[in-house]
PDB file of C-alpha atoms in Angstrom:
ATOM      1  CA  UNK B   1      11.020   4.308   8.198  1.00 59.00           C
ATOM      2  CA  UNK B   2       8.262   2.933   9.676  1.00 75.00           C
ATOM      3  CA  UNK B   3       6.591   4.844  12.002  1.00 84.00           C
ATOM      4  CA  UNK B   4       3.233   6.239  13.423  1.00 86.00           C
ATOM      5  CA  UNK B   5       1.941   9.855  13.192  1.00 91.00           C
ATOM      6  CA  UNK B   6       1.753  12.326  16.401  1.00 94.00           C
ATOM      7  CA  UNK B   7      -1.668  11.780  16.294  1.00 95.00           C
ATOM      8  CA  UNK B   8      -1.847   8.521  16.638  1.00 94.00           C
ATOM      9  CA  UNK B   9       0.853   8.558  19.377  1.00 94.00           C
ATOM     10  CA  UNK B  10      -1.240  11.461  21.338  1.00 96.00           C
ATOM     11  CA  UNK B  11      -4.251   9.221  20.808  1.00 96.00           C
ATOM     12  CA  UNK B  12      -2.924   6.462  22.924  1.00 95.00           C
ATOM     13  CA  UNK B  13      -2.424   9.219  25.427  1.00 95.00           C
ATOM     14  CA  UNK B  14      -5.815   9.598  24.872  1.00 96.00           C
ATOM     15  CA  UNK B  15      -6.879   5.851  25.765  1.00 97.00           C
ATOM     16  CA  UNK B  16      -4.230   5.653  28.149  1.00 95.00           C
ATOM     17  CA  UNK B  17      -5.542   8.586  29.924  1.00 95.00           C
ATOM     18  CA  UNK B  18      -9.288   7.379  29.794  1.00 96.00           C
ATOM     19  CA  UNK B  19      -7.948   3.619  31.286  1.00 95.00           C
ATOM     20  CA  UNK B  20      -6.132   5.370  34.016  1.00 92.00           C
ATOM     21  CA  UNK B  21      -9.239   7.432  35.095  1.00 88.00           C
ATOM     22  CA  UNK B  22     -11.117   4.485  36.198  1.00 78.00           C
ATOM     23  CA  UNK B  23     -14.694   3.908  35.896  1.00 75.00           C
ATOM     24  CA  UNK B  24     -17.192   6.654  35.469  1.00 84.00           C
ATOM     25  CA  UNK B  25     -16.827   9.699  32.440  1.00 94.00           C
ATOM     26  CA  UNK B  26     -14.144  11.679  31.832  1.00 95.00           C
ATOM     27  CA  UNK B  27     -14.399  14.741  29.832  1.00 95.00           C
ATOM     28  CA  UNK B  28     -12.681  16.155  27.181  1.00 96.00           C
ATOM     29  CA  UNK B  29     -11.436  18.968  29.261  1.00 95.00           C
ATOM     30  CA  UNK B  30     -10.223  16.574  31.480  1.00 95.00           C
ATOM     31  CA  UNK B  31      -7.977  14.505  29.503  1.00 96.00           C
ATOM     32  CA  UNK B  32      -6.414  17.487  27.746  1.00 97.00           C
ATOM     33  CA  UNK B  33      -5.271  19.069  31.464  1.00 96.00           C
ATOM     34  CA  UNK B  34      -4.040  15.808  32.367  1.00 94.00           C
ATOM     35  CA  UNK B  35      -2.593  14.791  29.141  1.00 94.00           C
ATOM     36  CA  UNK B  36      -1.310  18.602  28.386  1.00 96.00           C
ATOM     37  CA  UNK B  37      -2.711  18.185  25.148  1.00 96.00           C
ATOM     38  CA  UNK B  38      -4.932  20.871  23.110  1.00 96.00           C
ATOM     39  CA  UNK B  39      -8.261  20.383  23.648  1.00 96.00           C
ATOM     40  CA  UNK B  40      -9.179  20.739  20.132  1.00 97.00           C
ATOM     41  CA  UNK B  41      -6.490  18.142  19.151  1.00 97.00           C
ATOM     42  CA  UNK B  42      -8.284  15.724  22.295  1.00 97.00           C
ATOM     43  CA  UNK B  43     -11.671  15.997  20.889  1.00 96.00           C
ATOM     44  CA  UNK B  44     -10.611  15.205  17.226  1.00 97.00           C
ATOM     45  CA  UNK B  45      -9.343  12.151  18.725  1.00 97.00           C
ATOM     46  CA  UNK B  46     -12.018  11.471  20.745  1.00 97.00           C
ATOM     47  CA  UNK B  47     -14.460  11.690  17.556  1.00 97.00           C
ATOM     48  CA  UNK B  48     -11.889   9.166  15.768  1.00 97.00           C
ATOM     49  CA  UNK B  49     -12.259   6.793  19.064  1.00 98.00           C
ATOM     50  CA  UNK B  50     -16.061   6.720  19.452  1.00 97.00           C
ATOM     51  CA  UNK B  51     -16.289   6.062  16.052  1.00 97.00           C
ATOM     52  CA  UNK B  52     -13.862   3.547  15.799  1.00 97.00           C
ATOM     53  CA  UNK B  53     -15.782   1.846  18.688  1.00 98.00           C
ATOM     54  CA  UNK B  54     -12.874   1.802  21.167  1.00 98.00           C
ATOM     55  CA  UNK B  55     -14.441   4.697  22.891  1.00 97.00           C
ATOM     56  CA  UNK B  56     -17.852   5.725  24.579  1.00 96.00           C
ATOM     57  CA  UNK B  57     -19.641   9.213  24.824  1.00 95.00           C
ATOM     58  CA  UNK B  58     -22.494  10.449  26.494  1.00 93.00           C
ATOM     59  CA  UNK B  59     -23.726  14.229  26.597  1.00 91.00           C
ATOM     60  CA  UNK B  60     -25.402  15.893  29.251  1.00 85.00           C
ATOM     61  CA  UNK B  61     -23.833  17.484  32.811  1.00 84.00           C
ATOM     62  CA  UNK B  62     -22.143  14.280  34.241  1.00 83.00           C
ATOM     63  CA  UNK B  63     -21.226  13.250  29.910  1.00 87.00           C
ATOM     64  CA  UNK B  64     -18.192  12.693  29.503  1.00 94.00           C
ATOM     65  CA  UNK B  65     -16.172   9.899  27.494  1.00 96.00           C
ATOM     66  CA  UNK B  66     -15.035   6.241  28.741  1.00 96.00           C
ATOM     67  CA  UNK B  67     -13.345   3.301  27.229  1.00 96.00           C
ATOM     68  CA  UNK B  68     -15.963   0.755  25.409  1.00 96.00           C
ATOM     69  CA  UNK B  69     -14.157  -1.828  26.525  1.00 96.00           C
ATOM     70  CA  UNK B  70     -11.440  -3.478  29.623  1.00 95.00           C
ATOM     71  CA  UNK B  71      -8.029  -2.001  28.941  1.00 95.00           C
ATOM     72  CA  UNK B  72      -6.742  -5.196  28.111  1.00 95.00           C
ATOM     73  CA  UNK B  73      -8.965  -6.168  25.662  1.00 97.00           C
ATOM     74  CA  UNK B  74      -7.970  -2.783  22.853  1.00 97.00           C
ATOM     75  CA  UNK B  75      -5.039  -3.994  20.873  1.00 96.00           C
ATOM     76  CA  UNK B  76      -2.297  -1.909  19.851  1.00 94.00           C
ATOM     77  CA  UNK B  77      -3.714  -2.806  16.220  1.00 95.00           C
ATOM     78  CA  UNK B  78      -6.947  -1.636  17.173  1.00 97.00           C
ATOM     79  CA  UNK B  79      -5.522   1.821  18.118  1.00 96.00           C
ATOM     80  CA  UNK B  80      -3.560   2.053  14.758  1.00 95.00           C
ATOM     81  CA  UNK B  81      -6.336   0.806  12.827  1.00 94.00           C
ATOM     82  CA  UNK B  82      -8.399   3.223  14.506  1.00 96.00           C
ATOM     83  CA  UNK B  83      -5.976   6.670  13.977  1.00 95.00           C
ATOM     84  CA  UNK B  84      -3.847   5.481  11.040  1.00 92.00           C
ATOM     85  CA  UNK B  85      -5.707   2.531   9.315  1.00 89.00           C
ATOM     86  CA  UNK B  86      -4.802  -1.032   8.593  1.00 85.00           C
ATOM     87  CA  UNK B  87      -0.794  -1.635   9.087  1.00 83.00           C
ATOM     88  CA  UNK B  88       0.643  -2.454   5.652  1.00 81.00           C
ATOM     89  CA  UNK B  89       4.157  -1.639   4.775  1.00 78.00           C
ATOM     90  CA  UNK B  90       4.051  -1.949   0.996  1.00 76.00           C
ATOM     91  CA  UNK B  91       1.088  -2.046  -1.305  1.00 72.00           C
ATOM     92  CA  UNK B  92       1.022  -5.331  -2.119  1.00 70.00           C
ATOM     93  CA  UNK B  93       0.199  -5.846   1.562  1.00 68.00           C
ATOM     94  CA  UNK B  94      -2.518  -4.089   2.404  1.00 68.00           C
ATOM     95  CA  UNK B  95      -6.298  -5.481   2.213  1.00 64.00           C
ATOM     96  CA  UNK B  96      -6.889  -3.538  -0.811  1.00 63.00           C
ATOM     97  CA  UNK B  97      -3.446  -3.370  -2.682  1.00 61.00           C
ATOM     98  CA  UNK B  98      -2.834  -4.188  -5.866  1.00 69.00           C
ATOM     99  CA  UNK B  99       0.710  -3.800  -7.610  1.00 72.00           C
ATOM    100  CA  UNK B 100       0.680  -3.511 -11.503  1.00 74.00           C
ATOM    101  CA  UNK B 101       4.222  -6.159 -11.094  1.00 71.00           C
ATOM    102  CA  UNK B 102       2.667  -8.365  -8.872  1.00 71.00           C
ATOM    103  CA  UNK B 103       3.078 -11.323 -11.211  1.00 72.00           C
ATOM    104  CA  UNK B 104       6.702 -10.424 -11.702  1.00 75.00           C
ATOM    105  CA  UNK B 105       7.578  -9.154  -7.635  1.00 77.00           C
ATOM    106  CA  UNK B 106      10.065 -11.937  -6.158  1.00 78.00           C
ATOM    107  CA  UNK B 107       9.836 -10.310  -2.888  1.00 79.00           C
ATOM    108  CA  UNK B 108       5.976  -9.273  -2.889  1.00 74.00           C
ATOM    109  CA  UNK B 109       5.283 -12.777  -0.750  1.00 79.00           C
ATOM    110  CA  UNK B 110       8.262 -11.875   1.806  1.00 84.00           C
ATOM    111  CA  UNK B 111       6.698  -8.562   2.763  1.00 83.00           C
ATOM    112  CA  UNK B 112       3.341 -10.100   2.619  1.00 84.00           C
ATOM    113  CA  UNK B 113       4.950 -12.355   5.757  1.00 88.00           C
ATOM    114  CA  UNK B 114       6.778  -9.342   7.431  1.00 87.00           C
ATOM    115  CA  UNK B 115       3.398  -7.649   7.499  1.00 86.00           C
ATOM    116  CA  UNK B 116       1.155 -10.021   8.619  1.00 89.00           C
ATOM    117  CA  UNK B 117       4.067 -10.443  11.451  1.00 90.00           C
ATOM    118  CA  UNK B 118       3.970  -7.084  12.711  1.00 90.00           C
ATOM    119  CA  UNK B 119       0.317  -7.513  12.606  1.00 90.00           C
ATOM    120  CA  UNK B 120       0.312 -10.371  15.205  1.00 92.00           C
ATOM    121  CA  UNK B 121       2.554  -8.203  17.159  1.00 92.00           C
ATOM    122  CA  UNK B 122       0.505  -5.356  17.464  1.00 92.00           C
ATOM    123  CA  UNK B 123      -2.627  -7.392  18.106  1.00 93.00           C
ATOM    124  CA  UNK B 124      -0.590  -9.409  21.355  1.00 93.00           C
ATOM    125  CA  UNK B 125      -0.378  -6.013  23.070  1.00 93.00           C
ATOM    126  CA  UNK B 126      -2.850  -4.491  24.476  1.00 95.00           C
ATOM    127  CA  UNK B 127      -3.796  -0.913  25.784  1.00 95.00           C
ATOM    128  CA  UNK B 128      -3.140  -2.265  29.444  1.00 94.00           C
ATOM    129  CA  UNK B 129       0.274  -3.778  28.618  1.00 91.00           C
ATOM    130  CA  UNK B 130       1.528  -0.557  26.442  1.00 90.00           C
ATOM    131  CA  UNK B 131       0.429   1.533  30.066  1.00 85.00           C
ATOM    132  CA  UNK B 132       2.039  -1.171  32.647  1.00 75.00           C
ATOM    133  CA  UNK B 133       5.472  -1.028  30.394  1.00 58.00           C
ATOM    134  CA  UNK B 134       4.950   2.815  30.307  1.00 56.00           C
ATOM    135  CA  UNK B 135       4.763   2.509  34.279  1.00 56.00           C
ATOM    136  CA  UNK B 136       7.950   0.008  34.190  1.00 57.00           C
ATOM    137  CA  UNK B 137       9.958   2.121  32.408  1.00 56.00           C
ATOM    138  CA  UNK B 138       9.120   4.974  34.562  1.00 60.00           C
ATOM    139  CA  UNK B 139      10.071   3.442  37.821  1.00 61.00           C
ATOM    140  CA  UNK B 140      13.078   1.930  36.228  1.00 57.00           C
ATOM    141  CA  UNK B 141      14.146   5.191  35.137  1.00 61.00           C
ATOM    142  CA  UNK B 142      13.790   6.351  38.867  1.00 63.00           C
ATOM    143  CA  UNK B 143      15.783   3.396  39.927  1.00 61.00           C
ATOM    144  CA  UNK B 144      18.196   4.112  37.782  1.00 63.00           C
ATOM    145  CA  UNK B 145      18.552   7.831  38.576  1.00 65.00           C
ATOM    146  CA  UNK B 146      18.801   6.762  42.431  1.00 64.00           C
ATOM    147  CA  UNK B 147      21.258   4.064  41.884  1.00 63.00           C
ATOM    148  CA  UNK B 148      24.730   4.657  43.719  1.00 62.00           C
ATOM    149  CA  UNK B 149      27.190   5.373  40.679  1.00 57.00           C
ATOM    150  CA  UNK B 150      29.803   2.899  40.201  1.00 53.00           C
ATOM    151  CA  UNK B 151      33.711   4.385  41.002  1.00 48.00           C
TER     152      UNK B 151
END
């Protein structure tokens, strides 16, 4: 199955959080109150962030952390790439695989395609879309819950 670690997941809780908080720093303390997140677990993160350049520190009595960049302009594939590294769903399809039956794989090229197409999905969303369909689904859930019930 494919699918992304805890980490990574509480990471774009992380980014999410940071987007949400405006301009200015946030600190680490911050985030993990209003994420309910461990602290610890927020500033491993946060380490993983900054260095992956999607994040920004500074230290000092007003430090704090704050996204490097608009909202809208960190890719889902940036996150992953960031927390997980590059998507690849078989060997032969990451930047660095090699497959000892590559010259005899008759479906090495297929995955090759379904990669590079999950790619291109991750990279059209971005930080801002994954927290406005967040907020969607939220409100639609309230709708929902309101809604008279059908007899």
């Amino acid at each position: 199955m494919l699918r992304m670690s805890k980490l990574t997941d509480y990471g774009t809780m992380v980014l999410a959080q940071l987007a949400a908080s405006g301009r200015g720093w946030t600190t680490a303390h911050q985030i993990a109150a209003a994420t309910h997140l461990g602290q610890p677990t927020v500033s491993k993160l946060l380490k993983s962030l900054v260095r992956a350049h999607l994040v920004v520190s500074t230290r000092g009595v007003q430090g704090g952390y704050a996204l490097a960049r608009p909202a809208a302009s960190i890719s889902a594939a940036q996150i992953l790439d960031a927390l997980e590294g590059p998507v690849a769903i078989t060997e032969c399809s990451s930047s660095s695989g090699c497959c000892d039956l590559e010259s005899f794989c008759r479906v090495g090229t297929a995955w090759q395609r379904i990669n590079h197409s999950i790619r291109r999905a991750l990279e059209a969303v971005s930080l801002a879309d994954l927290q406005t369909r967040r907020d969607h689904l939220s409100s639609l859930a309230t709708e929902l819950r309101h809604a008279p019930t059908a007899r």
